[in-house]
C-alpha positions in Angstrom: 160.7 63.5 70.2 159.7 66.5 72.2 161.1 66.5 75.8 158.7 66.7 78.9 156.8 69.8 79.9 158.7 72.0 82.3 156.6 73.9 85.1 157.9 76.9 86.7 156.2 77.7 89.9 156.8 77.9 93.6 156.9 74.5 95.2 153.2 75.1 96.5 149.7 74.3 94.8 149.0 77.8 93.8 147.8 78.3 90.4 149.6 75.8 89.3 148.1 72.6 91.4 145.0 72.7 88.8 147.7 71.9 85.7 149.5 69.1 87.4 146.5 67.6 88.1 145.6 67.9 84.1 149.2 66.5 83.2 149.3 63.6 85.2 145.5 62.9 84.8 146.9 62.7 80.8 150.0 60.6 81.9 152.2 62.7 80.7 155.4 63.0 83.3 156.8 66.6 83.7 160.1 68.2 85.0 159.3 71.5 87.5 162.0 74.0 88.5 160.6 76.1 91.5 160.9 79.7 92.1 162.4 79.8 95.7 162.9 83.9 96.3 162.5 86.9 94.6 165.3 86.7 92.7 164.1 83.5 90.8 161.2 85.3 89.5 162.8 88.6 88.5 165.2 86.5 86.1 162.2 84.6 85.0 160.1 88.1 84.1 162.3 88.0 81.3 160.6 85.4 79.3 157.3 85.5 81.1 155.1 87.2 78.8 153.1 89.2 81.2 155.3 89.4 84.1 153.5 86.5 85.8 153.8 82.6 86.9 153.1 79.9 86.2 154.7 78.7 83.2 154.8 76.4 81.1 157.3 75.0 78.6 155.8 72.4 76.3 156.0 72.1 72.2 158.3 74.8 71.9 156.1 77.2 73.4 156.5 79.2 76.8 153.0 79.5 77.6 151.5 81.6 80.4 147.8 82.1 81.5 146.5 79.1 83.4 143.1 78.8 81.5 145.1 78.9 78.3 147.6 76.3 79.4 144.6 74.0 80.8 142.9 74.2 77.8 145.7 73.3 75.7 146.7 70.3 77.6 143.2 69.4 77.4 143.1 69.5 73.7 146.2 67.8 73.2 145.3 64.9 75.4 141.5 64.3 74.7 140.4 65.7 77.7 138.2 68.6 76.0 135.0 67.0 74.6 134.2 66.1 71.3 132.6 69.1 69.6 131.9 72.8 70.6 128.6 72.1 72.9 131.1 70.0 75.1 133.5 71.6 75.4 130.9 75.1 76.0 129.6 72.3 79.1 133.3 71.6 79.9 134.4 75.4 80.1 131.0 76.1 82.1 132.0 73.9 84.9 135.8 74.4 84.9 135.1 78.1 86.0 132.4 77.2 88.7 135.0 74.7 90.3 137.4 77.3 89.9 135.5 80.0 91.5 135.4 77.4 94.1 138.9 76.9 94.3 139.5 80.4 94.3 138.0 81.0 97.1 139.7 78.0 99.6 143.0 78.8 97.5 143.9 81.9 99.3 141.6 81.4 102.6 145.5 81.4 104.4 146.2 85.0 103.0 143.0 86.1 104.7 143.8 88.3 107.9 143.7 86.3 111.5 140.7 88.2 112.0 138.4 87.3 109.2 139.6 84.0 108.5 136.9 82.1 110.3 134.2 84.3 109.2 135.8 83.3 105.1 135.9 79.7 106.5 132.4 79.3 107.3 131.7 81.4 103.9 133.7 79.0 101.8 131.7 75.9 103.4 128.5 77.4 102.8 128.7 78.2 99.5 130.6 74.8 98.3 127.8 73.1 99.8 124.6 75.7 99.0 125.5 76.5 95.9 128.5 74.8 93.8 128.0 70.7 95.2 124.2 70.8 94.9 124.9 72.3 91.1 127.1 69.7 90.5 124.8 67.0 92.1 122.7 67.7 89.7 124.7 67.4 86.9 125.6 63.8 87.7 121.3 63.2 88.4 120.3 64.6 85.4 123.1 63.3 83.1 123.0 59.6 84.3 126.7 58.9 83.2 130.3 58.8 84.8 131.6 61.8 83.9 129.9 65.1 83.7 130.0 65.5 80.0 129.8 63.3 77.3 131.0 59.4 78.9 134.2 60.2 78.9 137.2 61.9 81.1 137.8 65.3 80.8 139.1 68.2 82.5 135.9 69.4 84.0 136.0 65.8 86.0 139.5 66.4 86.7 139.2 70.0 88.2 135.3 69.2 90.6 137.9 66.0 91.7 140.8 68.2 92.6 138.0 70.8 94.0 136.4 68.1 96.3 139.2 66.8 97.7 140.6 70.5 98.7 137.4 70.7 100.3 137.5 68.0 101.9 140.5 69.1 104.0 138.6 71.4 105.0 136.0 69.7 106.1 135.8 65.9 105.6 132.0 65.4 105.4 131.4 68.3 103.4 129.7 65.6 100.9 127.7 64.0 103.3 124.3 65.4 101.5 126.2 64.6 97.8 125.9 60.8 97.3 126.2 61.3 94.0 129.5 62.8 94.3 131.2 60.7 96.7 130.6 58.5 94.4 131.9 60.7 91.4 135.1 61.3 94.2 135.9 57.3 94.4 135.0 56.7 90.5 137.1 59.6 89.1 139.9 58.4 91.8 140.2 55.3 91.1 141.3 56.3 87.4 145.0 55.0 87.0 147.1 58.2 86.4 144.6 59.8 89.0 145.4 57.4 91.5 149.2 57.7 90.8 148.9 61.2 91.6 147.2 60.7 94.5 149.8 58.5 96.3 152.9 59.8 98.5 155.5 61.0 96.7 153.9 62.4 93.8 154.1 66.0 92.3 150.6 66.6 94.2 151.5 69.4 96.4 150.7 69.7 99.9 148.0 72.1 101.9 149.1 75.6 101.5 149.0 76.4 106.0 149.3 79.9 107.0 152.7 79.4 108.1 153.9 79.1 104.9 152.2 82.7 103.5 154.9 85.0 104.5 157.4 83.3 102.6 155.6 83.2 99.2 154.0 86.6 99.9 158.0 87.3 100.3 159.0 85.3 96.8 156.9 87.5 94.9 156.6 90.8 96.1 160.5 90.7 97.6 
């Protein structure tokens, strides 16, 4: 019997939050083993394929790339569609949300200066251009999920998306009905809910305190 999947990351959401979510979303428990300093990584370069984290060890494989890791998690748990015109849907909103989350993922590495002005970017365009698009995804398609009726990772990743946007600013779906209701349908999953309770692999709100020592981690 193969042994859990093992993530190697910082101890920090990162480009590694979106695949926890995926795992434990699946119910599938994984083991993690952090990179803490620049040290860590170097030794892990070794087997990283390009140079670059995350990783992931599952099914014998090392795998690196965190659309190609998504996408096989999603495969291997049902949580990709049922033929290619879902899963083409699926992909489609997976890179809005993670344009998205690009954008509020490194809003602490912006300088002091600019940070407000990125701030007031990343609210208007989660709520002028990727919520409203989403919105009417859940109109138009008249089911609980956004493709198909089923869970897949495209629900997973616009719940994980919300919720980070949420913190930073919680009525940023006040004009969304229909996905505050998506929010407390998806959440109220079982594994999502796990996830979502203290003391769960969820990782906490990267604060700009916390940027000089993972800027140091990976540049030394």
């Amino acid at each position: 019997m193969a042994g859990k999947p093992k993530l190697y990351y910082i101890n920090g959401r990162g480009r590694m939050e979106t695949i926890r979510w995926l795992l434990a979303a699946a119910g599938v428990e994984f083991e993690e083993q952090f990179i803490e300093s620049n040290e860590d990584l170097e030794k892990l370069r070794k087997v990283l394929l390009f140079q670059q984290a995350p990783m992931v060890e599952i099914d014998g494989m090392k795998m690196v790339q965190t659309r190609a890791i998504l996408n096989y998690i999603a495969t291997k748990y049902n949580l990709y569609g049922k033929d290619v015109k879902q899963r083409a849907l699926i992909d489609m909103y997976c890179e809005g949300t993670m344009d998205l989350y690009e954008l509020m993922l490194m809003l602490p590495f912006k300088p002091a200066d600019t940070r407000e002005k990125e701030f007031a970017n990343i609210i208007e365009k989660a709520t002028t251009r990727y919520f409203p698009a989403f919105e009417k995804v859940l109109k138009d398609h008249r089911q609980n999920f956004l493709v198909g009726n089923q869970l897949s990772k495209a629900d997973i990743q616009l719940l994980e998306a919300i919720l980070m946007a949420k913190e930073l600013k919680a009525d940023i779906l006040s004009q969304f009905p229909l996905l505050k209701a998506f929010e407390v349908r998806i959440s109220s999953i079982p594994t999502v809910k796990k996830f979502l309770q203290p003391g769960s692999p969820r990782k906490p709100p990267l604060e700009v305190k916390d940027v000089p020592g993972i800027m140091k981690i990976f540049y030394g």
